[in-house]
C-alpha positions as protocol buffer text, in pm:
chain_id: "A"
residue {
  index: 1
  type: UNK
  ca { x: -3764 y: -5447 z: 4251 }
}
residue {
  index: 2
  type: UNK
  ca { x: -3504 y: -5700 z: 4148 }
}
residue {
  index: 3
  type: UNK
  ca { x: -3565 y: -6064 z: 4146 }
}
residue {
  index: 4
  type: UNK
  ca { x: -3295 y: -6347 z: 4162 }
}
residue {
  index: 5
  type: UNK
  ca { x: -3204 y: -6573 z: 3916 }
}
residue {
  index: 6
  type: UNK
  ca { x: -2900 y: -6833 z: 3991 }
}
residue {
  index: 7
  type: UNK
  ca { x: -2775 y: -6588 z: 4227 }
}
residue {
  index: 8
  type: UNK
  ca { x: -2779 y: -6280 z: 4042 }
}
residue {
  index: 9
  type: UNK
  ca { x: -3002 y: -6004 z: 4098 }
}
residue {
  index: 10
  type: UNK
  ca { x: -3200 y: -5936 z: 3737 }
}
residue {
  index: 11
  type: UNK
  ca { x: -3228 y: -5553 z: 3794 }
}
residue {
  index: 12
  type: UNK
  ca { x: -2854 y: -5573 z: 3830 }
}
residue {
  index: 13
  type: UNK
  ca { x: -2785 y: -5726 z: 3501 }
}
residue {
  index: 14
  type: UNK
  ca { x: -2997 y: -5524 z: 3278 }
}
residue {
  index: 15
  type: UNK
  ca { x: -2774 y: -5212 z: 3440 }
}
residue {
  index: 16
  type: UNK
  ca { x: -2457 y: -5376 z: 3418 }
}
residue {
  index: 17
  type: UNK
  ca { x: -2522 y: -5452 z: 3017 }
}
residue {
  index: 18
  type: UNK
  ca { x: -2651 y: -5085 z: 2988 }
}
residue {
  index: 19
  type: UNK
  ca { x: -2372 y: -4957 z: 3140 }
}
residue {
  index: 20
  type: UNK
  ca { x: -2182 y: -5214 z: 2886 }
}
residue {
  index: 21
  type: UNK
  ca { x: -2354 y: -5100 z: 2560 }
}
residue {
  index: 22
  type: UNK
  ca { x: -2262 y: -4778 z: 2687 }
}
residue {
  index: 23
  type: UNK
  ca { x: -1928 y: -4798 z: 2729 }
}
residue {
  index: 24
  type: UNK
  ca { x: -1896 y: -5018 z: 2408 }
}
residue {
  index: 25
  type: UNK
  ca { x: -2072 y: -4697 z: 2232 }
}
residue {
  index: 26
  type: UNK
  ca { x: -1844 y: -4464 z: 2352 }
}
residue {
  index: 27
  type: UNK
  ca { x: -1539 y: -4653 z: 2244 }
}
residue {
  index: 28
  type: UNK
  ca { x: -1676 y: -4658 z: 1925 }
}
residue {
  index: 29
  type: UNK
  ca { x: -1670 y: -4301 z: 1897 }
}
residue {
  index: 30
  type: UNK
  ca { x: -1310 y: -4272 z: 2000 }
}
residue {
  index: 31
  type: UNK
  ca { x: -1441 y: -4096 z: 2385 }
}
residue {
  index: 32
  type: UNK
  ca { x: -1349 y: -4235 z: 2715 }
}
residue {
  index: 33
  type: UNK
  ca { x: -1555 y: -4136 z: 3067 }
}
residue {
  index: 34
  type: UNK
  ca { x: -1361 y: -3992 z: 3300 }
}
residue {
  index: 35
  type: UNK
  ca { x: -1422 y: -3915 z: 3669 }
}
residue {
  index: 36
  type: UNK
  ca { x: -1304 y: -3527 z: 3724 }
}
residue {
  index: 37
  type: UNK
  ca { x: -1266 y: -3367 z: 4058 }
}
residue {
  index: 38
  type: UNK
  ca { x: -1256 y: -2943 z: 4011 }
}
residue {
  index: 39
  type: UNK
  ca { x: -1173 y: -2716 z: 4299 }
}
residue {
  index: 40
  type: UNK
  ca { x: -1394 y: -2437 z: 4341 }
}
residue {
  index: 41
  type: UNK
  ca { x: -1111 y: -2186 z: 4237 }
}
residue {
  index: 42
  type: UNK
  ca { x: -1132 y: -2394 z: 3867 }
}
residue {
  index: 43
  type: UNK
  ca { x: -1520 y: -2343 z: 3870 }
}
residue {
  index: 44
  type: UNK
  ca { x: -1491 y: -1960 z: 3921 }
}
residue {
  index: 45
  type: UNK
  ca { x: -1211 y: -1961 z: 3648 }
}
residue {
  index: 46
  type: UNK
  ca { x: -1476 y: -2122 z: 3437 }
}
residue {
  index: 47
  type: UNK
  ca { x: -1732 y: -1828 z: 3536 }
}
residue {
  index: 48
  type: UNK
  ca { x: -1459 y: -1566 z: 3531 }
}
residue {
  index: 49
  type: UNK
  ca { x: -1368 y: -1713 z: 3149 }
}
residue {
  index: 50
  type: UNK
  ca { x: -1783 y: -1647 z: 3100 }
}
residue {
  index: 51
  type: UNK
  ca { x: -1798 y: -2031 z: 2992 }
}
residue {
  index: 52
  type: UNK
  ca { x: -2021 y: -2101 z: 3312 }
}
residue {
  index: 53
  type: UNK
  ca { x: -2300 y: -1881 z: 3399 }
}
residue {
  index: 54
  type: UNK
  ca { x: -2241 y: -1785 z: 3752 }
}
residue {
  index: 55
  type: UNK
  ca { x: -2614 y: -1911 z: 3889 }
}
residue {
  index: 56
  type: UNK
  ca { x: -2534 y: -2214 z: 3772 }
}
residue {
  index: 57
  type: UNK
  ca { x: -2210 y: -2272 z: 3969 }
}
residue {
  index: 58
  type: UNK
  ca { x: -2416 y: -2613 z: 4142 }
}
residue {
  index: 59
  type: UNK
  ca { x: -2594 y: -2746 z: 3843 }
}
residue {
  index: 60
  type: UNK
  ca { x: -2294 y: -3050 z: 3718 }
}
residue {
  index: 61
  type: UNK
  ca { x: -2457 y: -3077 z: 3407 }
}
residue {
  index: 62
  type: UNK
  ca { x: -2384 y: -2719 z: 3322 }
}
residue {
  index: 63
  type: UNK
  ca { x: -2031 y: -2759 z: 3504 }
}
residue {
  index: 64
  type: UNK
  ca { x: -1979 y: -3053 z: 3264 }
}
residue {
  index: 65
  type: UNK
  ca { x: -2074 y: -2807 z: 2933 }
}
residue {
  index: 66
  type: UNK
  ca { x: -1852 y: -2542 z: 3050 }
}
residue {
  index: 67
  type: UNK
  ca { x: -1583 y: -2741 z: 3093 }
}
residue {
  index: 68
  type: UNK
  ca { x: -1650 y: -2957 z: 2736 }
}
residue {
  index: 69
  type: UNK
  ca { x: -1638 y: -2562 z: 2593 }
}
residue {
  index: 70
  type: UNK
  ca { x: -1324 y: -2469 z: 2775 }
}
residue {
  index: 71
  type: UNK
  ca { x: -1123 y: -2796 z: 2640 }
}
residue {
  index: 72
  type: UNK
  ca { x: -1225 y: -2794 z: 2318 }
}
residue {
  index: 73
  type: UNK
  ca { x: -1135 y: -2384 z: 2315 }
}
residue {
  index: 74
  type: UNK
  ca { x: -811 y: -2502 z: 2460 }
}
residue {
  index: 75
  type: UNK
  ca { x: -706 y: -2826 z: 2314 }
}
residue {
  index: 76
  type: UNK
  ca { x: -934 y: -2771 z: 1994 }
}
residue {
  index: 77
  type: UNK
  ca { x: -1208 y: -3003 z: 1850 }
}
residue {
  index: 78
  type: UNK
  ca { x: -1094 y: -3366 z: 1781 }
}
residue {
  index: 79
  type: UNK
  ca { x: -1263 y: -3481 z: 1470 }
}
């Protein structure tokens, strides 16, 4: 439930300086969030490369972790 003060919905605030801190915290660390659209071809290159388990060809969060594997293989770690 959100409740509004001088316009402003509260529940929207505390997300928006969340989503702030967060992005503030990530800058920090030299990392940026990116939005990444993959092709289902580039998700069975990622199970074909054995970096994705095939099962878990719908789960994004283990997309995500193959992918994270596959850059850092490719482009190496940044320190």
């Amino acid at each position: 439930m959100s409740v509004d003060v001088a316009g402003e919905s509260v529940t929207h605030s505390k997300t928006s300086a969340r989503r702030m801190r967060l992005h503030r915290a990530r800058r920090q660390k030299g990392l940026r969030c990116v939005t990444v659209e993959l092709r289902e071809r580039e998700i069975d290159a990622l199970v074909a490369k054995k970096l994705l388990p095939c099962g878990s060809r719908g789960d994004n969060a283990a997309i995500r972790k193959a992918l994270y594997s596959y850059l850092d293989g490719s482009l190496g770690r940044s320190l």
